[in-house]
PDB file of C-alpha atoms and ligand atoms in Angstrom:
ATOM      1  CA  MET A  30      87.698 102.360 125.770  1.00 75.00           C
ATOM      2  CA  THR A  31      91.002 102.999 126.155  1.00 92.00           C
ATOM      3  CA  TYR A  32      92.497 106.138 124.968  1.00 97.00           C
ATOM      4  CA  LYS A  33      96.248 107.879 124.571  1.00 98.00           C
ATOM      5  CA  VAL A  34      97.103 111.412 125.883  1.00 98.00           C
ATOM      6  CA  ALA A  35      99.131 113.291 123.641  1.00 98.00           C
ATOM      7  CA  PRO A  36     100.482 116.219 125.277  1.00 98.00           C
ATOM      8  CA  SER A  37     100.980 119.290 122.795  1.00 98.00           C
ATOM      9  CA  VAL A  38     104.647 120.623 123.314  1.00 98.00           C
ATOM     10  CA  LEU A  39     103.280 124.181 122.294  1.00 98.00           C
ATOM     11  CA  ALA A  40     102.647 125.122 125.751  1.00 98.00           C
ATOM     12  CA  ALA A  41     105.712 123.687 127.180  1.00 98.00           C
ATOM     13  CA  ASP A  42     108.677 125.747 128.864  1.00 98.00           C
ATOM     14  CA  PHE A  43     111.266 125.432 125.616  1.00 98.00           C
ATOM     15  CA  THR A  44     114.139 126.850 127.734  1.00 98.00           C
ATOM     16  CA  LYS A  45     113.666 123.126 129.491  1.00 98.00           C
ATOM     17  CA  LEU A  46     111.975 121.269 127.023  1.00 98.00           C
ATOM     18  CA  ASP A  47     114.192 118.189 127.522  1.00 98.00           C
ATOM     19  CA  GLU A  48     112.924 118.011 131.084  1.00 98.00           C
ATOM     20  CA  GLN A  49     109.596 118.754 130.738  1.00 98.00           C
ATOM     21  CA  VAL A  50     109.728 115.994 127.889  1.00 98.00           C
ATOM     22  CA  LYS A  51     110.796 113.899 130.295  1.00 98.00           C
ATOM     23  CA  CYS A  52     107.698 114.650 133.117  1.00 97.00           C
ATOM     24  CA  ALA A  53     105.527 114.047 129.852  1.00 97.00           C
ATOM     25  CA  GLU A  54     107.156 110.386 129.638  1.00 98.00           C
ATOM     26  CA  LYS A  55     107.087 110.037 133.447  1.00 97.00           C
ATOM     27  CA  GLY A  56     103.363 111.011 133.541  1.00 96.00           C
ATOM     28  CA  GLY A  57     102.357 108.467 131.230  1.00 97.00           C
ATOM     29  CA  ALA A  58     101.922 110.337 128.081  1.00 98.00           C
ATOM     30  CA  ASP A  59     101.343 108.232 124.923  1.00 98.00           C
ATOM     31  CA  TRP A  60     102.421 110.402 122.108  1.00 98.00           C
ATOM     32  CA  LEU A  61     103.945 113.820 121.865  1.00 98.00           C
ATOM     33  CA  HIS A  62     101.960 116.395 119.811  1.00 99.00           C
ATOM     34  CA  LEU A  63     104.094 118.765 117.798  1.00 99.00           C
ATOM     35  CA  ASP A  64     102.091 121.964 116.362  1.00 98.00           C
ATOM     36  CA  ILE A  65     103.694 123.078 112.833  1.00 99.00           C
ATOM     37  CA  MET A  66     102.289 126.834 112.305  1.00 98.00           C
ATOM     38  CA  ASP A  67     103.366 128.714 109.422  1.00 98.00           C
ATOM     39  CA  GLY A  68     101.786 132.294 109.647  1.00 98.00           C
ATOM     40  CA  HIS A  69      99.626 131.674 106.655  1.00 98.00           C
ATOM     41  CA  PHE A  70      97.140 128.888 107.067  1.00 98.00           C
ATOM     42  CA  VAL A  71      97.241 130.047 110.732  1.00 98.00           C
ATOM     43  CA  PRO A  72      98.152 133.450 112.308  1.00 98.00           C
ATOM     44  CA  ASN A  73     101.013 132.252 114.097  1.00 98.00           C
ATOM     45  CA  MET A  74     104.131 130.824 113.483  1.00 98.00           C
ATOM     46  CA  THR A  75     106.201 128.031 115.734  1.00 98.00           C
ATOM     47  CA  PHE A  76     108.810 125.710 114.602  1.00 98.00           C
ATOM     48  CA  GLY A  77     109.846 123.210 111.812  1.00 98.00           C
ATOM     49  CA  PRO A  78     111.655 119.925 110.763  1.00 98.00           C
ATOM     50  CA  MET A  79     114.851 120.858 112.831  1.00 98.00           C
ATOM     51  CA  ILE A  80     112.901 120.988 116.417  1.00 98.00           C
ATOM     52  CA  VAL A  81     111.227 118.320 115.467  1.00 98.00           C
ATOM     53  CA  SER A  82     114.515 116.194 114.761  1.00 98.00           C
ATOM     54  CA  VAL A  83     115.459 117.402 118.481  1.00 98.00           C
ATOM     55  CA  ILE A  84     112.539 116.410 120.090  1.00 98.00           C
ATOM     56  CA  ASN A  85     113.251 112.854 118.091  1.00 98.00           C
ATOM     57  CA  LYS A  86     116.540 112.535 119.701  1.00 98.00           C
ATOM     58  CA  MET A  87     115.079 113.596 123.322  1.00 98.00           C
ATOM     59  CA  SER A  88     111.998 110.908 123.357  1.00 98.00           C
ATOM     60  CA  ASP A  89     111.134 107.591 122.062  1.00 98.00           C
ATOM     61  CA  LEU A  90     107.529 108.585 121.903  1.00 98.00           C
ATOM     62  CA  HIS A  91     105.208 108.867 119.136  1.00 98.00           C
ATOM     63  CA  LEU A  92     105.694 112.035 117.525  1.00 99.00           C
ATOM     64  CA  ASP A  93     102.014 113.092 116.236  1.00 99.00           C
ATOM     65  CA  VAL A  94     102.866 116.008 114.071  1.00 99.00           C
ATOM     66  CA  HIS A  95     100.036 118.441 113.286  1.00 99.00           C
ATOM     67  CA  LEU A  96     100.873 120.349 109.878  1.00 99.00           C
ATOM     68  CA  MET A  97      98.886 123.932 110.231  1.00 99.00           C
ATOM     69  CA  ILE A  98     100.448 124.997 107.018  1.00 98.00           C
ATOM     70  CA  ASP A  99      99.479 125.497 103.615  1.00 98.00           C
ATOM     71  CA  ASN A 100     101.025 123.540 100.814  1.00 97.00           C
ATOM     72  CA  PRO A 101     101.987 120.437 103.023  1.00 98.00           C
ATOM     73  CA  ASP A 102     103.041 118.482 100.414  1.00 98.00           C
ATOM     74  CA  SER A 103     106.170 120.196  99.712  1.00 98.00           C
ATOM     75  CA  TYR A 104     107.330 119.233 103.320  1.00 98.00           C
ATOM     76  CA  LEU A 105     106.310 115.624 103.844  1.00 98.00           C
ATOM     77  CA  GLU A 106     109.778 113.842 103.397  1.00 98.00           C
ATOM     78  CA  ASP A 107     111.317 116.790 105.448  1.00 98.00           C
ATOM     79  CA  PHE A 108     108.996 115.988 108.663  1.00 99.00           C
ATOM     80  CA  VAL A 109     109.350 112.197 108.046  1.00 99.00           C
ATOM     81  CA  ASP A 110     113.384 112.491 108.190  1.00 98.00           C
ATOM     82  CA  ALA A 111     112.936 114.701 111.199  1.00 99.00           C
ATOM     83  CA  GLY A 112     111.237 111.841 113.069  1.00 98.00           C
ATOM     84  CA  ALA A 113     107.375 112.034 112.778  1.00 99.00           C
ATOM     85  CA  ASP A 114     105.281 109.083 113.185  1.00 99.00           C
ATOM     86  CA  SER A 115     102.149 110.397 112.140  1.00 99.00           C
ATOM     87  CA  LEU A 116     101.511 113.228 109.806  1.00 99.00           C
ATOM     88  CA  THR A 117      97.996 115.157 109.986  1.00 99.00           C
ATOM     89  CA  VAL A 118      97.416 117.741 107.192  1.00 99.00           C
ATOM     90  CA  HIS A 119      94.169 120.105 107.166  1.00 99.00           C
ATOM     91  CA  TYR A 120      91.465 119.394 105.020  1.00 98.00           C
ATOM     92  CA  GLU A 121      91.317 123.076 104.516  1.00 98.00           C
ATOM     93  CA  ALA A 122      94.895 123.116 103.392  1.00 98.00           C
ATOM     94  CA  VAL A 123      95.093 120.441 100.960  1.00 98.00           C
ATOM     95  CA  VAL A 124      93.379 120.418  97.184  1.00 97.00           C
ATOM     96  CA  HIS A 125      94.255 116.857  96.340  1.00 98.00           C
ATOM     97  CA  LEU A 126      93.657 115.462  99.754  1.00 98.00           C
ATOM     98  CA  ASN A 127      93.479 111.833  98.280  1.00 98.00           C
ATOM     99  CA  ARG A 128      96.836 112.328  97.136  1.00 98.00           C
ATOM    100  CA  THR A 129      98.521 113.701  99.891  1.00 98.00           C
ATOM    101  CA  ILE A 130      97.150 111.138 102.233  1.00 98.00           C
ATOM    102  CA  ASN A 131      98.288 107.985 100.386  1.00 98.00           C
ATOM    103  CA  HIS A 132     101.570 109.785  99.994  1.00 98.00           C
ATOM    104  CA  ILE A 133     102.231 109.942 103.541  1.00 98.00           C
ATOM    105  CA  LYS A 134     101.497 106.443 103.760  1.00 98.00           C
ATOM    106  CA  SER A 135     103.647 105.764 101.111  1.00 98.00           C
ATOM    107  CA  LEU A 136     106.864 107.369 103.397  1.00 98.00           C
ATOM    108  CA  GLY A 137     105.823 104.605 105.852  1.00 98.00           C
ATOM    109  CA  ILE A 138     103.830 106.712 108.501  1.00 98.00           C
ATOM    110  CA  GLU A 139     100.432 107.374 109.936  1.00 98.00           C
ATOM    111  CA  ALA A 140      98.335 109.900 107.859  1.00 99.00           C
ATOM    112  CA  GLY A 141      95.739 112.280 109.499  1.00 99.00           C
ATOM    113  CA  VAL A 142      93.264 114.394 108.224  1.00 98.00           C
ATOM    114  CA  ALA A 143      92.229 117.665 110.596  1.00 99.00           C
ATOM    115  CA  ILE A 144      89.305 119.455 110.167  1.00 99.00           C
ATOM    116  CA  ASN A 145      88.314 123.148 111.777  1.00 98.00           C
ATOM    117  CA  PRO A 146      85.683 123.831 114.014  1.00 98.00           C
ATOM    118  CA  SER A 147      83.647 125.516 110.867  1.00 98.00           C
ATOM    119  CA  THR A 148      84.151 122.639 108.517  1.00 98.00           C
ATOM    120  CA  PRO A 149      81.470 119.916 108.906  1.00 98.00           C
ATOM    121  CA  THR A 150      82.384 116.157 109.259  1.00 98.00           C
ATOM    122  CA  ASP A 151      80.420 115.191 106.304  1.00 98.00           C
ATOM    123  CA  SER A 152      83.548 116.556 104.356  1.00 98.00           C
ATOM    124  CA  LEU A 153      85.389 113.468 105.548  1.00 98.00           C
ATOM    125  CA  LYS A 154      83.200 111.247 103.514  1.00 98.00           C
ATOM    126  CA  GLU A 155      85.344 110.386 100.577  1.00 98.00           C
ATOM    127  CA  ILE A 156      88.822 110.389 102.649  1.00 98.00           C
ATOM    128  CA  ILE A 157      88.018 108.661 105.909  1.00 98.00           C
ATOM    129  CA  SER A 158      88.687 104.963 104.664  1.00 97.00           C
ATOM    130  CA  ASP A 159      92.110 106.144 103.458  1.00 97.00           C
ATOM    131  CA  ALA A 160      92.993 107.818 106.680  1.00 98.00           C
ATOM    132  CA  ASP A 161      94.658 106.211 109.645  1.00 98.00           C
ATOM    133  CA  LEU A 162      93.507 109.432 111.725  1.00 98.00           C
ATOM    134  CA  VAL A 163      90.964 112.121 112.079  1.00 98.00           C
ATOM    135  CA  LEU A 164      91.855 115.057 114.053  1.00 99.00           C
ATOM    136  CA  VAL A 165      88.575 117.243 115.306  1.00 99.00           C
ATOM    137  CA  MET A 166      89.838 120.899 115.675  1.00 99.00           C
ATOM    138  CA  SER A 167      87.980 121.945 118.988  1.00 99.00           C
ATOM    139  CA  VAL A 168      89.282 125.677 119.105  1.00 98.00           C
ATOM    140  CA  ASN A 169      90.156 127.714 116.090  1.00 98.00           C
ATOM    141  CA  ALA A 170      93.655 126.421 115.032  1.00 98.00           C
ATOM    142  CA  GLY A 171      96.368 128.676 116.162  1.00 98.00           C
ATOM    143  CA  PHE A 172      97.139 128.969 119.515  1.00 98.00           C
ATOM    144  CA  GLY A 173      97.085 127.098 122.742  1.00 98.00           C
ATOM    145  CA  GLY A 174      94.947 128.319 125.715  1.00 98.00           C
ATOM    146  CA  GLN A 175      91.634 128.671 123.953  1.00 98.00           C
ATOM    147  CA  LYS A 176      88.018 127.564 125.265  1.00 98.00           C
ATOM    148  CA  PHE A 177      87.036 124.378 123.981  1.00 98.00           C
ATOM    149  CA  ILE A 178      83.988 124.745 121.463  1.00 98.00           C
ATOM    150  CA  GLU A 179      81.044 122.707 122.691  1.00 98.00           C
ATOM    151  CA  SER A 180      79.958 121.256 119.386  1.00 98.00           C
ATOM    152  CA  SER A 181      82.969 119.320 118.927  1.00 98.00           C
ATOM    153  CA  TYR A 182      81.190 116.453 121.146  1.00 98.00           C
ATOM    154  CA  ARG A 183      78.778 116.176 118.694  1.00 98.00           C
ATOM    155  CA  LYS A 184      81.558 116.130 115.777  1.00 98.00           C
ATOM    156  CA  LEU A 185      83.330 113.569 117.608  1.00 98.00           C
ATOM    157  CA  SER A 186      80.344 111.258 117.794  1.00 98.00           C
ATOM    158  CA  GLU A 187      79.730 111.659 113.858  1.00 98.00           C
ATOM    159  CA  VAL A 188      83.228 110.865 112.928  1.00 98.00           C
ATOM    160  CA  ARG A 189      83.508 107.817 115.282  1.00 98.00           C
ATOM    161  CA  SER A 190      80.114 106.642 113.773  1.00 98.00           C
ATOM    162  CA  MET A 191      81.452 107.093 109.989  1.00 97.00           C
ATOM    163  CA  ILE A 192      84.777 105.011 110.619  1.00 97.00           C
ATOM    164  CA  PRO A 193      84.271 101.764 108.670  1.00 92.00           C
ATOM    165  CA  LYS A 194      83.745  98.492 110.563  1.00 92.00           C
ATOM    166  CA  GLY A 195      86.939  96.738 110.992  1.00 92.00           C
ATOM    167  CA  ARG A 196      89.515  99.889 110.625  1.00 94.00           C
ATOM    168  CA  ALA A 197      91.301 101.216 113.450  1.00 95.00           C
ATOM    169  CA  ILE A 198      91.081 104.671 112.720  1.00 98.00           C
ATOM    170  CA  HIS A 199      92.282 107.041 115.515  1.00 98.00           C
ATOM    171  CA  VAL A 200      89.927 110.099 116.418  1.00 98.00           C
ATOM    172  CA  GLU A 201      91.565 112.818 117.930  1.00 99.00           C
ATOM    173  CA  VAL A 202      90.642 115.905 119.727  1.00 98.00           C
ATOM    174  CA  ASP A 203      92.980 119.051 120.022  1.00 99.00           C
ATOM    175  CA  GLY A 204      92.022 122.279 121.942  1.00 98.00           C
ATOM    176  CA  GLY A 205      90.807 123.207 125.099  1.00 98.00           C
ATOM    177  CA  VAL A 206      91.016 119.681 126.456  1.00 98.00           C
ATOM    178  CA  THR A 207      91.247 119.231 130.293  1.00 98.00           C
ATOM    179  CA  PRO A 208      91.016 116.544 133.043  1.00 96.00           C
ATOM    180  CA  GLU A 209      87.570 117.680 133.585  1.00 96.00           C
ATOM    181  CA  ASN A 210      85.979 117.271 130.011  1.00 97.00           C
ATOM    182  CA  ALA A 211      88.515 114.099 129.096  1.00 97.00           C
ATOM    183  CA  GLY A 212      85.665 111.578 130.356  1.00 97.00           C
ATOM    184  CA  ARG A 213      82.804 113.133 128.091  1.00 97.00           C
ATOM    185  CA  LEU A 214      85.409 113.331 124.908  1.00 98.00           C
ATOM    186  CA  VAL A 215      86.211 109.793 125.133  1.00 97.00           C
ATOM    187  CA  GLU A 216      82.551 108.804 125.616  1.00 97.00           C
ATOM    188  CA  CYS A 217      82.094 110.604 122.344  1.00 97.00           C
ATOM    189  CA  GLY A 218      84.453 108.699 120.405  1.00 97.00           C
ATOM    190  CA  ALA A 219      87.726 110.343 120.876  1.00 98.00           C
ATOM    191  CA  ASN A 220      90.729 107.805 121.375  1.00 98.00           C
ATOM    192  CA  VAL A 221      93.599 110.409 121.241  1.00 98.00           C
ATOM    193  CA  LEU A 222      93.302 113.504 123.609  1.00 98.00           C
ATOM    194  CA  VAL A 223      95.800 116.131 122.933  1.00 98.00           C
ATOM    195  CA  ALA A 224      96.152 118.898 125.593  1.00 98.00           C
ATOM    196  CA  GLY A 225      98.720 121.579 125.980  1.00 98.00           C
ATOM    197  CA  THR A 226      97.686 124.239 128.369  1.00 98.00           C
ATOM    198  CA  SER A 227      96.192 121.988 131.004  1.00 98.00           C
ATOM    199  CA  ILE A 228      99.472 119.864 131.201  1.00 98.00           C
ATOM    200  CA  PHE A 229     102.568 121.759 130.644  1.00 98.00           C
ATOM    201  CA  LYS A 230     100.998 124.920 132.315  1.00 98.00           C
ATOM    202  CA  ALA A 231      99.574 122.954 135.397  1.00 98.00           C
ATOM    203  CA  PRO A 232     101.958 123.211 138.720  1.00 97.00           C
ATOM    204  CA  ASP A 233     102.819 119.647 138.469  1.00 97.00           C
ATOM    205  CA  ILE A 234     103.042 117.927 135.095  1.00 98.00           C
ATOM    206  CA  VAL A 235     103.353 114.526 135.680  1.00 97.00           C
ATOM    207  CA  ALA A 236     100.355 114.883 137.671  1.00 97.00           C
ATOM    208  CA  ALA A 237      98.374 116.624 135.320  1.00 97.00           C
ATOM    209  CA  ILE A 238      99.006 113.825 132.979  1.00 96.00           C
ATOM    210  CA  SER A 239      98.089 111.041 135.250  1.00 94.00           C
ATOM    211  CA  ARG A 240      94.885 112.926 135.870  1.00 95.00           C
ATOM    212  CA  MET A 241      94.048 113.041 132.193  1.00 96.00           C
ATOM    213  CA  LYS A 242      94.941 109.450 131.830  1.00 94.00           C
ATOM    214  CA  SER A 243      92.654 107.998 134.353  1.00 91.00           C
ATOM    215  CA  ALA A 244      89.488 110.661 133.459  1.00 83.00           C
ATOM    216  CA  LYS A 245      86.051 108.607 133.930  1.00 71.00           C
ATOM    217  CA  GLU A 246      83.989 108.244 131.389  1.00 55.00           C
ATOM    218  CA  PHE A 247      80.395 109.701 132.032  1.00 47.00           C
TER     219      PHE A 247
HETATM  220  C1  DX5 B 314      96.236 124.717 118.466  1.00 56.35           C
HETATM  221  C2  DX5 B 314      97.025 123.342 118.108  1.00 56.35           C
HETATM  222  C3  DX5 B 314      96.981 122.856 119.636  1.00 56.35           C
HETATM  223  C4  DX5 B 314      97.344 123.416 120.847  1.00 56.35           C
HETATM  224  C5  DX5 B 314      96.184 122.803 121.911  1.00 56.35           C
HETATM  225  O1  DX5 B 314      96.243 124.928 117.073  1.00 56.35           O
HETATM  226  O2  DX5 B 314      96.706 122.844 117.390  1.00 56.35           O
HETATM  227  O3  DX5 B 314      97.342 121.133 119.471  1.00 56.35           O
HETATM  228  O4  DX5 B 314      98.760 123.271 121.402  1.00 56.35           O
HETATM  229  O5  DX5 B 314      96.460 123.825 123.050  1.00 56.35           O
HETATM  230  P1  DX5 B 314      95.645 124.039 124.538  1.00 56.35           P
HETATM  231  O6  DX5 B 314      95.751 122.455 125.001  1.00 56.35           O
HETATM  232  O7  DX5 B 314      96.392 124.563 125.222  1.00 56.35           O
HETATM  233  O8  DX5 B 314      94.347 124.333 124.126  1.00 56.35           O
HETATM  234 ZN1   ZN B 315      97.483 120.468 117.100  1.00 56.35          ZN
END
């Protein structure tokens, strides 16, 4: 199965972000993953649409924007205007998920649903056929550099088996992803691997992405 690697710039050195984004491109990154945190939905804050638009000027890569925020409906247009190519909202943060997912799609970009480690995959049953992407969080959302939660392998397989025939829905995994577990993640059904620490904190960003891209399936 072919898969995409989406470096998470959360772990990048923002004093030389342009250079690090160029390294990600050189290493063969397929997407860039941008983590938006509001200090409410998750106990951390990052950046908003202004920085997304700066990164959009640095790179032509698909910008995969992960909204870890309450009330994402109020900000969807802002992130689309900033250059998001996909917008993922959390199942746990949205009341009218069908409306939100269809709103994102009506703005002309891909719509994703993320589930936290404690949220069962069954929760996706009524929304999966509307989504373009499902993100399985393999750490508790909020911080980079955490340990991968092992039950995520099973959850990825469950999500993959829920996808209706003929629908090309991305299955993304985010948190604690490394070149060492990448092969098993792909085998379990992930086709987008998000990785922050194992790429941007590596001694050689280009080499780290190349390793992630050439992970062997088990
Ligand atoms: C965590 C974020 C992740 C984070 C992953 O809440 O959603 O995208 O950047 O970082 P690593 O790869 O360091 O676990
Ligand atoms: Zn993320």
